[in-house]
Amino acid sequence: MIKVLLADDHELVRKGFKLMLDAQPDLRVVGEAGDGVEAVELSRRLRPDVVLMDLHMPGLDGVRATELITAELPEVRVLALSTFDLDENVVAALRAGAGGFLPKDVSPEELIEGVRVVHRGESAVAPRLLSRLIGTFVRATRTSPVPTKLGGLTEREREILVLIARGRSNTEIAAELSVSPSTVKNHVTSLFAKIGARDRAQAVIVAYEAGLIRPGE
């Protein structure tokens, strides 16, 4: 059973999400928060598996709440929600540790699957949307040297990081590099540890900020 905490300042939205999620045999809403402060407090007390976090809340916003939750409770995954597809706060949420982003107008099926995907430790951001999002808000034209944290990567790890930033799955990377999926998985685990990325979403941000890939590539 995946325990879900809802964080949204609109009660009607929370009720809709609760009805939707509780109807699933593997999902259960264990709490509701009306603002960021309450989301952090309930996360500490209830230890949910996934927090559905609205980014735009009064007081402590969803970005800061995400940062506090993921820093203190690394086992709790956050799925950020926003009314806007392209929103600088989405990138901020990913940097803060959110495991993914979905617009609020997604279908019930997409939202439910997003919760499951984030719970598995994967990114719930569609590759094309993620690339567009990062390309819009992350400075990809920086001329300074590649950050030190990329200095420890092997050439193969750097190559895989670029492919991740282009939206390739592990299976697609394996086929492109003519190696086994398990080999790719090992490389991904290693490079994530070296660059301090929690998931693919954060790895894409690192690739763009380092200038390894630019919008449109």
mmCIF file with all atom_site columns, N, CA and C in Angstrom, residues 23-92:
data_model
loop_
_atom_site.group_PDB
_atom_site.id
_atom_site.type_symbol
_atom_site.label_atom_id
_atom_site.label_alt_id
_atom_site.label_comp_id
_atom_site.label_asym_id
_atom_site.label_entity_id
_atom_site.label_seq_id
_atom_site.pdbx_PDB_ins_code
_atom_site.Cartn_x
_atom_site.Cartn_y
_atom_site.Cartn_z
_atom_site.occupancy
_atom_site.B_iso_or_equiv
_atom_site.pdbx_formal_charge
_atom_site.auth_seq_id
_atom_site.auth_comp_id
_atom_site.auth_asym_id
_atom_site.auth_atom_id
_atom_site.pdbx_PDB_model_num
ATOM 1   N N  . ALA A 1 23 ? -9.573  5.268  -4.521  1.00 0.00 ? 23 ALA A N  1
ATOM 2   C CA . ALA A 1 23 ? -10.304 4.275  -5.313  1.00 0.00 ? 23 ALA A CA 1
ATOM 3   C C  . ALA A 1 23 ? -9.372  3.185  -5.847  1.00 0.00 ? 23 ALA A C  1
ATOM 4   N N  . GLN A 1 24 ? -8.047  3.418  -5.732  1.00 0.00 ? 24 GLN A N  1
ATOM 5   C CA . GLN A 1 24 ? -7.078  2.439  -6.219  1.00 0.00 ? 24 GLN A CA 1
ATOM 6   C C  . GLN A 1 24 ? -6.728  1.439  -5.121  1.00 0.00 ? 24 GLN A C  1
ATOM 7   N N  . PRO A 1 25 ? -6.585  0.170  -5.461  1.00 0.00 ? 25 PRO A N  1
ATOM 8   C CA . PRO A 1 25 ? -6.315  -0.848 -4.428  1.00 0.00 ? 25 PRO A CA 1
ATOM 9   C C  . PRO A 1 25 ? -4.942  -0.716 -3.771  1.00 0.00 ? 25 PRO A C  1
ATOM 10  N N  . ASP A 1 26 ? -4.000  -0.034 -4.429  1.00 0.00 ? 26 ASP A N  1
ATOM 11  C CA . ASP A 1 26 ? -2.646  0.051  -3.893  1.00 0.00 ? 26 ASP A CA 1
ATOM 12  C C  . ASP A 1 26 ? -2.288  1.441  -3.353  1.00 0.00 ? 26 ASP A C  1
ATOM 13  N N  . LEU A 1 27 ? -3.264  2.356  -3.332  1.00 0.00 ? 27 LEU A N  1
ATOM 14  C CA . LEU A 1 27 ? -3.001  3.728  -2.882  1.00 0.00 ? 27 LEU A CA 1
ATOM 15  C C  . LEU A 1 27 ? -3.936  4.092  -1.726  1.00 0.00 ? 27 LEU A C  1
ATOM 16  N N  . ARG A 1 28 ? -3.413  4.876  -0.781  1.00 0.00 ? 28 ARG A N  1
ATOM 17  C CA . ARG A 1 28 ? -4.254  5.329  0.320   1.00 0.00 ? 28 ARG A CA 1
ATOM 18  C C  . ARG A 1 28 ? -3.801  6.709  0.777   1.00 0.00 ? 28 ARG A C  1
ATOM 19  N N  . VAL A 1 29 ? -4.708  7.659  0.813   1.00 0.00 ? 29 VAL A N  1
ATOM 20  C CA . VAL A 1 29 ? -4.404  9.003  1.294   1.00 0.00 ? 29 VAL A CA 1
ATOM 21  C C  . VAL A 1 29 ? -4.407  8.961  2.819   1.00 0.00 ? 29 VAL A C  1
ATOM 22  N N  . VAL A 1 30 ? -3.279  9.324  3.425   1.00 0.00 ? 30 VAL A N  1
ATOM 23  C CA . VAL A 1 30 ? -3.154  9.240  4.884   1.00 0.00 ? 30 VAL A CA 1
ATOM 24  C C  . VAL A 1 30 ? -3.237  10.600 5.569   1.00 0.00 ? 30 VAL A C  1
ATOM 25  N N  . GLY A 1 31 ? -3.240  11.680 4.769   1.00 0.00 ? 31 GLY A N  1
ATOM 26  C CA . GLY A 1 31 ? -3.319  13.001 5.376   1.00 0.00 ? 31 GLY A CA 1
ATOM 27  C C  . GLY A 1 31 ? -3.472  14.094 4.340   1.00 0.00 ? 31 GLY A C  1
ATOM 28  N N  . GLU A 1 32 ? -3.930  15.262 4.800   1.00 0.00 ? 32 GLU A N  1
ATOM 29  C CA . GLU A 1 32 ? -4.109  16.409 3.920   1.00 0.00 ? 32 GLU A CA 1
ATOM 30  C C  . GLU A 1 32 ? -3.523  17.654 4.580   1.00 0.00 ? 32 GLU A C  1
ATOM 31  N N  . ALA A 1 33 ? -2.779  18.434 3.788   1.00 0.00 ? 33 ALA A N  1
ATOM 32  C CA . ALA A 1 33 ? -2.173  19.667 4.288   1.00 0.00 ? 33 ALA A CA 1
ATOM 33  C C  . ALA A 1 33 ? -2.658  20.842 3.449   1.00 0.00 ? 33 ALA A C  1
ATOM 34  N N  . GLY A 1 34 ? -2.949  21.958 4.123   1.00 0.00 ? 34 GLY A N  1
ATOM 35  C CA . GLY A 1 34 ? -3.446  23.132 3.424   1.00 0.00 ? 34 GLY A CA 1
ATOM 36  C C  . GLY A 1 34 ? -2.377  24.151 3.092   1.00 0.00 ? 34 GLY A C  1
ATOM 37  N N  . ASP A 1 35 ? -1.151  23.920 3.584   1.00 0.00 ? 35 ASP A N  1
ATOM 38  C CA . ASP A 1 35 ? -0.043  24.819 3.256   1.00 0.00 ? 35 ASP A CA 1
ATOM 39  C C  . ASP A 1 35 ? 1.275   24.081 3.454   1.00 0.00 ? 35 ASP A C  1
ATOM 40  N N  . GLY A 1 36 ? 2.389   24.756 3.126   1.00 0.00 ? 36 GLY A N  1
ATOM 41  C CA . GLY A 1 36 ? 3.689   24.109 3.189   1.00 0.00 ? 36 GLY A CA 1
ATOM 42  C C  . GLY A 1 36 ? 4.110   23.711 4.590   1.00 0.00 ? 36 GLY A C  1
ATOM 43  N N  . VAL A 1 37 ? 3.816   24.564 5.564   1.00 0.00 ? 37 VAL A N  1
ATOM 44  C CA . VAL A 1 37 ? 4.194   24.262 6.945   1.00 0.00 ? 37 VAL A CA 1
ATOM 45  C C  . VAL A 1 37 ? 3.513   22.978 7.413   1.00 0.00 ? 37 VAL A C  1
ATOM 46  N N  . GLU A 1 38 ? 2.227   22.883 7.129   1.00 0.00 ? 38 GLU A N  1
ATOM 47  C CA . GLU A 1 38 ? 1.481   21.692 7.536   1.00 0.00 ? 38 GLU A CA 1
ATOM 48  C C  . GLU A 1 38 ? 1.968   20.462 6.785   1.00 0.00 ? 38 GLU A C  1
ATOM 49  N N  . ALA A 1 39 ? 2.368   20.639 5.512   1.00 0.00 ? 39 ALA A N  1
ATOM 50  C CA . ALA A 1 39 ? 2.877   19.519 4.723   1.00 0.00 ? 39 ALA A CA 1
ATOM 51  C C  . ALA A 1 39 ? 4.148   18.946 5.350   1.00 0.00 ? 39 ALA A C  1
ATOM 52  N N  . VAL A 1 40 ? 5.026   19.834 5.808   1.00 0.00 ? 40 VAL A N  1
ATOM 53  C CA . VAL A 1 40 ? 6.270   19.391 6.454   1.00 0.00 ? 40 VAL A CA 1
ATOM 54  C C  . VAL A 1 40 ? 5.963   18.680 7.764   1.00 0.00 ? 40 VAL A C  1
ATOM 55  N N  . GLU A 1 41 ? 5.069   19.268 8.564   1.00 0.00 ? 41 GLU A N  1
ATOM 56  C CA . GLU A 1 41 ? 4.731   18.688 9.865   1.00 0.00 ? 41 GLU A CA 1
ATOM 57  C C  . GLU A 1 41 ? 4.078   17.308 9.710   1.00 0.00 ? 41 GLU A C  1
ATOM 58  N N  . LEU A 1 42 ? 3.151   17.193 8.758   1.00 0.00 ? 42 LEU A N  1
ATOM 59  C CA . LEU A 1 42 ? 2.476   15.913 8.554   1.00 0.00 ? 42 LEU A CA 1
ATOM 60  C C  . LEU A 1 42 ? 3.419   14.871 7.969   1.00 0.00 ? 42 LEU A C  1
ATOM 61  N N  . SER A 1 43 ? 4.366   15.303 7.146   1.00 0.00 ? 43 SER A N  1
ATOM 62  C CA . SER A 1 43 ? 5.351   14.365 6.597   1.00 0.00 ? 43 SER A CA 1
ATOM 63  C C  . SER A 1 43 ? 6.199   13.773 7.720   1.00 0.00 ? 43 SER A C  1
ATOM 64  N N  . ARG A 1 44 ? 6.571   14.609 8.663   1.00 0.00 ? 44 ARG A N  1
ATOM 65  C CA . ARG A 1 44 ? 7.353   14.134 9.812   1.00 0.00 ? 44 ARG A CA 1
ATOM 66  C C  . ARG A 1 44 ? 6.557   13.138 10.650  1.00 0.00 ? 44 ARG A C  1
ATOM 67  N N  . ARG A 1 45 ? 5.279   13.424 10.826  1.00 0.00 ? 45 ARG A N  1
ATOM 68  C CA . ARG A 1 45 ? 4.466   12.599 11.710  1.00 0.00 ? 45 ARG A CA 1
ATOM 69  C C  . ARG A 1 45 ? 3.945   11.329 11.032  1.00 0.00 ? 45 ARG A C  1
ATOM 70  N N  . LEU A 1 46 ? 3.506   11.460 9.782   1.00 0.00 ? 46 LEU A N  1
ATOM 71  C CA . LEU A 1 46 ? 2.857   10.343 9.101   1.00 0.00 ? 46 LEU A CA 1
ATOM 72  C C  . LEU A 1 46 ? 3.807   9.496  8.257   1.00 0.00 ? 46 LEU A C  1
ATOM 73  N N  . ARG A 1 47 ? 4.952   10.066 7.905   1.00 0.00 ? 47 ARG A N  1
ATOM 74  C CA . ARG A 1 47 ? 5.929   9.376  7.050   1.00 0.00 ? 47 ARG A CA 1
ATOM 75  C C  . ARG A 1 47 ? 5.266   8.749  5.812   1.00 0.00 ? 47 ARG A C  1
ATOM 76  N N  . PRO A 1 48 ? 4.652   9.562  4.965   1.00 0.00 ? 48 PRO A N  1
ATOM 77  C CA . PRO A 1 48 ? 4.024   9.029  3.755   1.00 0.00 ? 48 PRO A CA 1
ATOM 78  C C  . PRO A 1 48 ? 5.083   8.538  2.764   1.00 0.00 ? 48 PRO A C  1
ATOM 79  N N  . ASP A 1 49 ? 4.674   7.729  1.823   1.00 0.00 ? 49 ASP A N  1
ATOM 80  C CA . ASP A 1 49 ? 5.591   7.287  0.778   1.00 0.00 ? 49 ASP A CA 1
ATOM 81  C C  . ASP A 1 49 ? 5.746   8.374  -0.277  1.00 0.00 ? 49 ASP A C  1
ATOM 82  N N  . VAL A 1 50 ? 4.642   9.042  -0.582  1.00 0.00 ? 50 VAL A N  1
ATOM 83  C CA . VAL A 1 50 ? 4.634   10.079 -1.617  1.00 0.00 ? 50 VAL A CA 1
ATOM 84  C C  . VAL A 1 50 ? 3.838   11.288 -1.137  1.00 0.00 ? 50 VAL A C  1
ATOM 85  N N  . VAL A 1 51 ? 4.365   12.488 -1.390  1.00 0.00 ? 51 VAL A N  1
ATOM 86  C CA . VAL A 1 51 ? 3.633   13.720 -1.121  1.00 0.00 ? 51 VAL A CA 1
ATOM 87  C C  . VAL A 1 51 ? 3.264   14.353 -2.453  1.00 0.00 ? 51 VAL A C  1
ATOM 88  N N  . LEU A 1 52 ? 1.970   14.565 -2.680  1.00 0.00 ? 52 LEU A N  1
ATOM 89  C CA . LEU A 1 52 ? 1.519   15.319 -3.852  1.00 0.00 ? 52 LEU A CA 1
ATOM 90  C C  . LEU A 1 52 ? 1.559   16.788 -3.442  1.00 0.00 ? 52 LEU A C  1
ATOM 91  N N  . MET A 1 53 ? 2.527   17.530 -3.995  1.00 0.00 ? 53 MET A N  1
ATOM 92  C CA . MET A 1 53 ? 2.829   18.874 -3.504  1.00 0.00 ? 53 MET A CA 1
ATOM 93  C C  . MET A 1 53 ? 2.472   19.963 -4.517  1.00 0.00 ? 53 MET A C  1
ATOM 94  N N  . ASP A 1 54 ? 1.469   20.772 -4.173  1.00 0.00 ? 54 ASP A N  1
ATOM 95  C CA . ASP A 1 54 ? 1.167   21.949 -4.990  1.00 0.00 ? 54 ASP A CA 1
ATOM 96  C C  . ASP A 1 54 ? 2.298   22.962 -4.791  1.00 0.00 ? 54 ASP A C  1
ATOM 97  N N  . LEU A 1 55 ? 2.810   23.518 -5.869  1.00 0.00 ? 55 LEU A N  1
ATOM 98  C CA . LEU A 1 55 ? 3.933   24.449 -5.750  1.00 0.00 ? 55 LEU A CA 1
ATOM 99  C C  . LEU A 1 55 ? 3.507   25.831 -5.292  1.00 0.00 ? 55 LEU A C  1
ATOM 100 N N  . HIS A 1 56 ? 2.250   26.186 -5.513  1.00 0.00 ? 56 HIS A N  1
ATOM 101 C CA . HIS A 1 56 ? 1.794   27.549 -5.232  1.00 0.00 ? 56 HIS A CA 1
ATOM 102 C C  . HIS A 1 56 ? 0.847   27.566 -4.037  1.00 0.00 ? 56 HIS A C  1
ATOM 103 N N  . MET A 1 57 ? 1.424   27.730 -2.856  1.00 0.00 ? 57 MET A N  1
ATOM 104 C CA . MET A 1 57 ? 0.622   27.798 -1.634  1.00 0.00 ? 57 MET A CA 1
ATOM 105 C C  . MET A 1 57 ? 1.057   29.016 -0.826  1.00 0.00 ? 57 MET A C  1
ATOM 106 N N  . PRO A 1 58 ? 0.147   29.584 -0.048  1.00 0.00 ? 58 PRO A N  1
ATOM 107 C CA . PRO A 1 58 ? 0.502   30.755 0.756   1.00 0.00 ? 58 PRO A CA 1
ATOM 108 C C  . PRO A 1 58 ? 1.474   30.395 1.872   1.00 0.00 ? 58 PRO A C  1
ATOM 109 N N  . GLY A 1 59 ? 2.194   31.389 2.363   1.00 0.00 ? 59 GLY A N  1
ATOM 110 C CA . GLY A 1 59 ? 3.153   31.136 3.428   1.00 0.00 ? 59 GLY A CA 1
ATOM 111 C C  . GLY A 1 59 ? 4.351   30.383 2.903   1.00 0.00 ? 59 GLY A C  1
ATOM 112 N N  . LEU A 1 60 ? 4.615   29.231 3.472   1.00 0.00 ? 60 LEU A N  1
ATOM 113 C CA . LEU A 1 60 ? 5.701   28.368 3.003   1.00 0.00 ? 60 LEU A CA 1
ATOM 114 C C  . LEU A 1 60 ? 5.252   27.684 1.724   1.00 0.00 ? 60 LEU A C  1
ATOM 115 N N  . ASP A 1 61 ? 5.885   28.025 0.600   1.00 0.00 ? 61 ASP A N  1
ATOM 116 C CA . ASP A 1 61 ? 5.412   27.464 -0.671  1.00 0.00 ? 61 ASP A CA 1
ATOM 117 C C  . ASP A 1 61 ? 5.878   26.022 -0.864  1.00 0.00 ? 61 ASP A C  1
ATOM 118 N N  . GLY A 1 62 ? 5.389   25.409 -1.946  1.00 0.00 ? 62 GLY A N  1
ATOM 119 C CA . GLY A 1 62 ? 5.680   24.010 -2.198  1.00 0.00 ? 62 GLY A CA 1
ATOM 120 C C  . GLY A 1 62 ? 7.145   23.713 -2.456  1.00 0.00 ? 62 GLY A C  1
ATOM 121 N N  . VAL A 1 63 ? 7.866   24.665 -3.024  1.00 0.00 ? 63 VAL A N  1
ATOM 122 C CA . VAL A 1 63 ? 9.288   24.449 -3.310  1.00 0.00 ? 63 VAL A CA 1
ATOM 123 C C  . VAL A 1 63 ? 10.074  24.316 -2.011  1.00 0.00 ? 63 VAL A C  1
ATOM 124 N N  . ARG A 1 64 ? 9.879   25.280 -1.106  1.00 0.00 ? 64 ARG A N  1
ATOM 125 C CA . ARG A 1 64 ? 10.602  25.247 0.162   1.00 0.00 ? 64 ARG A CA 1
ATOM 126 C C  . ARG A 1 64 ? 10.174  24.045 1.000   1.00 0.00 ? 64 ARG A C  1
ATOM 127 N N  . ALA A 1 65 ? 8.887   23.721 0.973   1.00 0.00 ? 65 ALA A N  1
ATOM 128 C CA . ALA A 1 65 ? 8.397   22.563 1.715   1.00 0.00 ? 65 ALA A CA 1
ATOM 129 C C  . ALA A 1 65 ? 9.037   21.282 1.177   1.00 0.00 ? 65 ALA A C  1
ATOM 130 N N  . THR A 1 66 ? 9.170   21.207 -0.142  1.00 0.00 ? 66 THR A N  1
ATOM 131 C CA . THR A 1 66 ? 9.814   20.047 -0.765  1.00 0.00 ? 66 THR A CA 1
ATOM 132 C C  . THR A 1 66 ? 11.262  19.933 -0.302  1.00 0.00 ? 66 THR A C  1
ATOM 133 N N  . GLU A 1 67 ? 11.956  21.053 -0.282  1.00 0.00 ? 67 GLU A N  1
ATOM 134 C CA . GLU A 1 67 ? 13.353  21.060 0.137   1.00 0.00 ? 67 GLU A CA 1
ATOM 135 C C  . GLU A 1 67 ? 13.504  20.552 1.570   1.00 0.00 ? 67 GLU A C  1
ATOM 136 N N  . LEU A 1 68 ? 12.638  21.014 2.454   1.00 0.00 ? 68 LEU A N  1
ATOM 137 C CA . LEU A 1 68 ? 12.702  20.605 3.848   1.00 0.00 ? 68 LEU A CA 1
ATOM 138 C C  . LEU A 1 68 ? 12.389  19.117 4.014   1.00 0.00 ? 68 LEU A C  1
ATOM 139 N N  . ILE A 1 69 ? 11.373  18.655 3.306   1.00 0.00 ? 69 ILE A N  1
ATOM 140 C CA . ILE A 1 69 ? 10.954  17.256 3.428   1.00 0.00 ? 69 ILE A CA 1
ATOM 141 C C  . ILE A 1 69 ? 12.021  16.313 2.891   1.00 0.00 ? 69 ILE A C  1
ATOM 142 N N  . THR A 1 70 ? 12.538  16.584 1.694   1.00 0.00 ? 70 THR A N  1
ATOM 143 C CA . THR A 1 70 ? 13.509  15.668 1.086   1.00 0.00 ? 70 THR A CA 1
ATOM 144 C C  . THR A 1 70 ? 14.844  15.678 1.820   1.00 0.00 ? 70 THR A C  1
ATOM 145 N N  . ALA A 1 71 ? 15.179  16.812 2.439   1.00 0.00 ? 71 ALA A N  1
ATOM 146 C CA . ALA A 1 71 ? 16.442  16.882 3.180   1.00 0.00 ? 71 ALA A CA 1
ATOM 147 C C  . ALA A 1 71 ? 16.351  16.096 4.483   1.00 0.00 ? 71 ALA A C  1
ATOM 148 N N  . GLU A 1 72 ? 15.214  16.199 5.163   1.00 0.00 ? 72 GLU A N  1
ATOM 149 C CA . GLU A 1 72 ? 15.059  15.550 6.459   1.00 0.00 ? 72 GLU A CA 1
ATOM 150 C C  . GLU A 1 72 ? 14.552  14.117 6.346   1.00 0.00 ? 72 GLU A C  1
ATOM 151 N N  . LEU A 1 73 ? 13.714  13.860 5.319   1.00 0.00 ? 73 LEU A N  1
ATOM 152 C CA . LEU A 1 73 ? 13.095  12.537 5.164   1.00 0.00 ? 73 LEU A CA 1
ATOM 153 C C  . LEU A 1 73 ? 13.371  12.001 3.768   1.00 0.00 ? 73 LEU A C  1
ATOM 154 N N  . PRO A 1 74 ? 14.586  11.546 3.494   1.00 0.00 ? 74 PRO A N  1
ATOM 155 C CA . PRO A 1 74 ? 14.943  11.111 2.137   1.00 0.00 ? 74 PRO A CA 1
ATOM 156 C C  . PRO A 1 74 ? 14.115  9.954  1.604   1.00 0.00 ? 74 PRO A C  1
ATOM 157 N N  . GLU A 1 75 ? 13.469  9.216  2.511   1.00 0.00 ? 75 GLU A N  1
ATOM 158 C CA . GLU A 1 75 ? 12.643  8.099  2.053   1.00 0.00 ? 75 GLU A CA 1
ATOM 159 C C  . GLU A 1 75 ? 11.292  8.563  1.527   1.00 0.00 ? 75 GLU A C  1
ATOM 160 N N  . VAL A 1 76 ? 10.925  9.805  1.808   1.00 0.00 ? 76 VAL A N  1
ATOM 161 C CA . VAL A 1 76 ? 9.650   10.355 1.335   1.00 0.00 ? 76 VAL A CA 1
ATOM 162 C C  . VAL A 1 76 ? 9.860   10.979 -0.045  1.00 0.00 ? 76 VAL A C  1
ATOM 163 N N  . ARG A 1 77 ? 9.070   10.547 -1.003  1.00 0.00 ? 77 ARG A N  1
ATOM 164 C CA . ARG A 1 77 ? 9.173   11.072 -2.362  1.00 0.00 ? 77 ARG A CA 1
ATOM 165 C C  . ARG A 1 77 ? 8.142   12.181 -2.562  1.00 0.00 ? 77 ARG A C  1
ATOM 166 N N  . VAL A 1 78 ? 8.507   13.188 -3.340  1.00 0.00 ? 78 VAL A N  1
ATOM 167 C CA . VAL A 1 78 ? 7.599   14.308 -3.603  1.00 0.00 ? 78 VAL A CA 1
ATOM 168 C C  . VAL A 1 78 ? 7.289   14.387 -5.091  1.00 0.00 ? 78 VAL A C  1
ATOM 169 N N  . LEU A 1 79 ? 6.014   14.469 -5.416  1.00 0.00 ? 79 LEU A N  1
ATOM 170 C CA . LEU A 1 79 ? 5.567   14.697 -6.784  1.00 0.00 ? 79 LEU A CA 1
ATOM 171 C C  . LEU A 1 79 ? 4.963   16.089 -6.834  1.00 0.00 ? 79 LEU A C  1
ATOM 172 N N  . ALA A 1 80 ? 5.656   17.000 -7.517  1.00 0.00 ? 80 ALA A N  1
ATOM 173 C CA . ALA A 1 80 ? 5.217   18.395 -7.565  1.00 0.00 ? 80 ALA A CA 1
ATOM 174 C C  . ALA A 1 80 ? 4.100   18.581 -8.580  1.00 0.00 ? 80 ALA A C  1
ATOM 175 N N  . LEU A 1 81 ? 3.160   19.458 -8.250  1.00 0.00 ? 81 LEU A N  1
ATOM 176 C CA . LEU A 1 81 ? 2.037   19.765 -9.137  1.00 0.00 ? 81 LEU A CA 1
ATOM 177 C C  . LEU A 1 81 ? 1.991   21.263 -9.385  1.00 0.00 ? 81 LEU A C  1
ATOM 178 N N  . SER A 1 82 ? 1.651   21.646 -10.601 1.00 0.00 ? 82 SER A N  1
ATOM 179 C CA . SER A 1 82 ? 1.545   23.064 -10.923 1.00 0.00 ? 82 SER A CA 1
ATOM 180 C C  . SER A 1 82 ? 0.450   23.273 -11.960 1.00 0.00 ? 82 SER A C  1
ATOM 181 N N  . THR A 1 83 ? -0.146  24.459 -11.922 1.00 0.00 ? 83 THR A N  1
ATOM 182 C CA . THR A 1 83 ? -1.171  24.806 -12.905 1.00 0.00 ? 83 THR A CA 1
ATOM 183 C C  . THR A 1 83 ? -0.544  25.057 -14.261 1.00 0.00 ? 83 THR A C  1
ATOM 184 N N  . PHE A 1 84 ? 0.736   25.411 -14.271 1.00 0.00 ? 84 PHE A N  1
ATOM 185 C CA . PHE A 1 84 ? 1.406   25.778 -15.517 1.00 0.00 ? 84 PHE A CA 1
ATOM 186 C C  . PHE A 1 84 ? 2.457   24.749 -15.910 1.00 0.00 ? 84 PHE A C  1
ATOM 187 N N  . ASP A 1 85 ? 2.475   24.378 -17.186 1.00 0.00 ? 85 ASP A N  1
ATOM 188 C CA . ASP A 1 85 ? 3.477   23.440 -17.689 1.00 0.00 ? 85 ASP A CA 1
ATOM 189 C C  . ASP A 1 85 ? 4.878   24.015 -17.553 1.00 0.00 ? 85 ASP A C  1
ATOM 190 N N  . LEU A 1 86 ? 5.041   25.286 -17.958 1.00 0.00 ? 86 LEU A N  1
ATOM 191 C CA . LEU A 1 86 ? 6.345   25.922 -17.937 1.00 0.00 ? 86 LEU A CA 1
ATOM 192 C C  . LEU A 1 86 ? 6.373   26.947 -16.816 1.00 0.00 ? 86 LEU A C  1
ATOM 193 N N  . ASP A 1 87 ? 7.046   26.621 -15.767 1.00 0.00 ? 87 ASP A N  1
ATOM 194 C CA . ASP A 1 87 ? 7.035   27.439 -14.566 1.00 0.00 ? 87 ASP A CA 1
ATOM 195 C C  . ASP A 1 87 ? 8.398   27.300 -13.919 1.00 0.00 ? 87 ASP A C  1
ATOM 196 N N  . GLU A 1 88 ? 9.062   28.436 -13.682 1.00 0.00 ? 88 GLU A N  1
ATOM 197 C CA . GLU A 1 88 ? 10.398  28.373 -13.090 1.00 0.00 ? 88 GLU A CA 1
ATOM 198 C C  . GLU A 1 88 ? 10.392  27.676 -11.736 1.00 0.00 ? 88 GLU A C  1
ATOM 199 N N  . ASN A 1 89 ? 9.251   27.681 -11.058 1.00 0.00 ? 89 ASN A N  1
ATOM 200 C CA . ASN A 1 89 ? 9.171   27.000 -9.778  1.00 0.00 ? 89 ASN A CA 1
ATOM 201 C C  . ASN A 1 89 ? 9.275   25.484 -9.916  1.00 0.00 ? 89 ASN A C  1
ATOM 202 N N  . VAL A 1 90 ? 8.944   24.970 -11.087 1.00 0.00 ? 90 VAL A N  1
ATOM 203 C CA . VAL A 1 90 ? 9.064   23.531 -11.313 1.00 0.00 ? 90 VAL A CA 1
ATOM 204 C C  . VAL A 1 90 ? 10.525  23.122 -11.265 1.00 0.00 ? 90 VAL A C  1
ATOM 205 N N  . VAL A 1 91 ? 11.374  23.879 -11.949 1.00 0.00 ? 91 VAL A N  1
ATOM 206 C CA . VAL A 1 91 ? 12.807  23.599 -11.920 1.00 0.00 ? 91 VAL A CA 1
ATOM 207 C C  . VAL A 1 91 ? 13.325  23.721 -10.492 1.00 0.00 ? 91 VAL A C  1
ATOM 208 N N  . ALA A 1 92 ? 12.850  24.736 -9.782  1.00 0.00 ? 92 ALA A N  1
ATOM 209 C CA . ALA A 1 92 ? 13.265  24.923 -8.395  1.00 0.00 ? 92 ALA A CA 1
ATOM 210 C C  . ALA A 1 92 ? 12.846  23.720 -7.550  1.00 0.00 ? 92 ALA A C  1
#
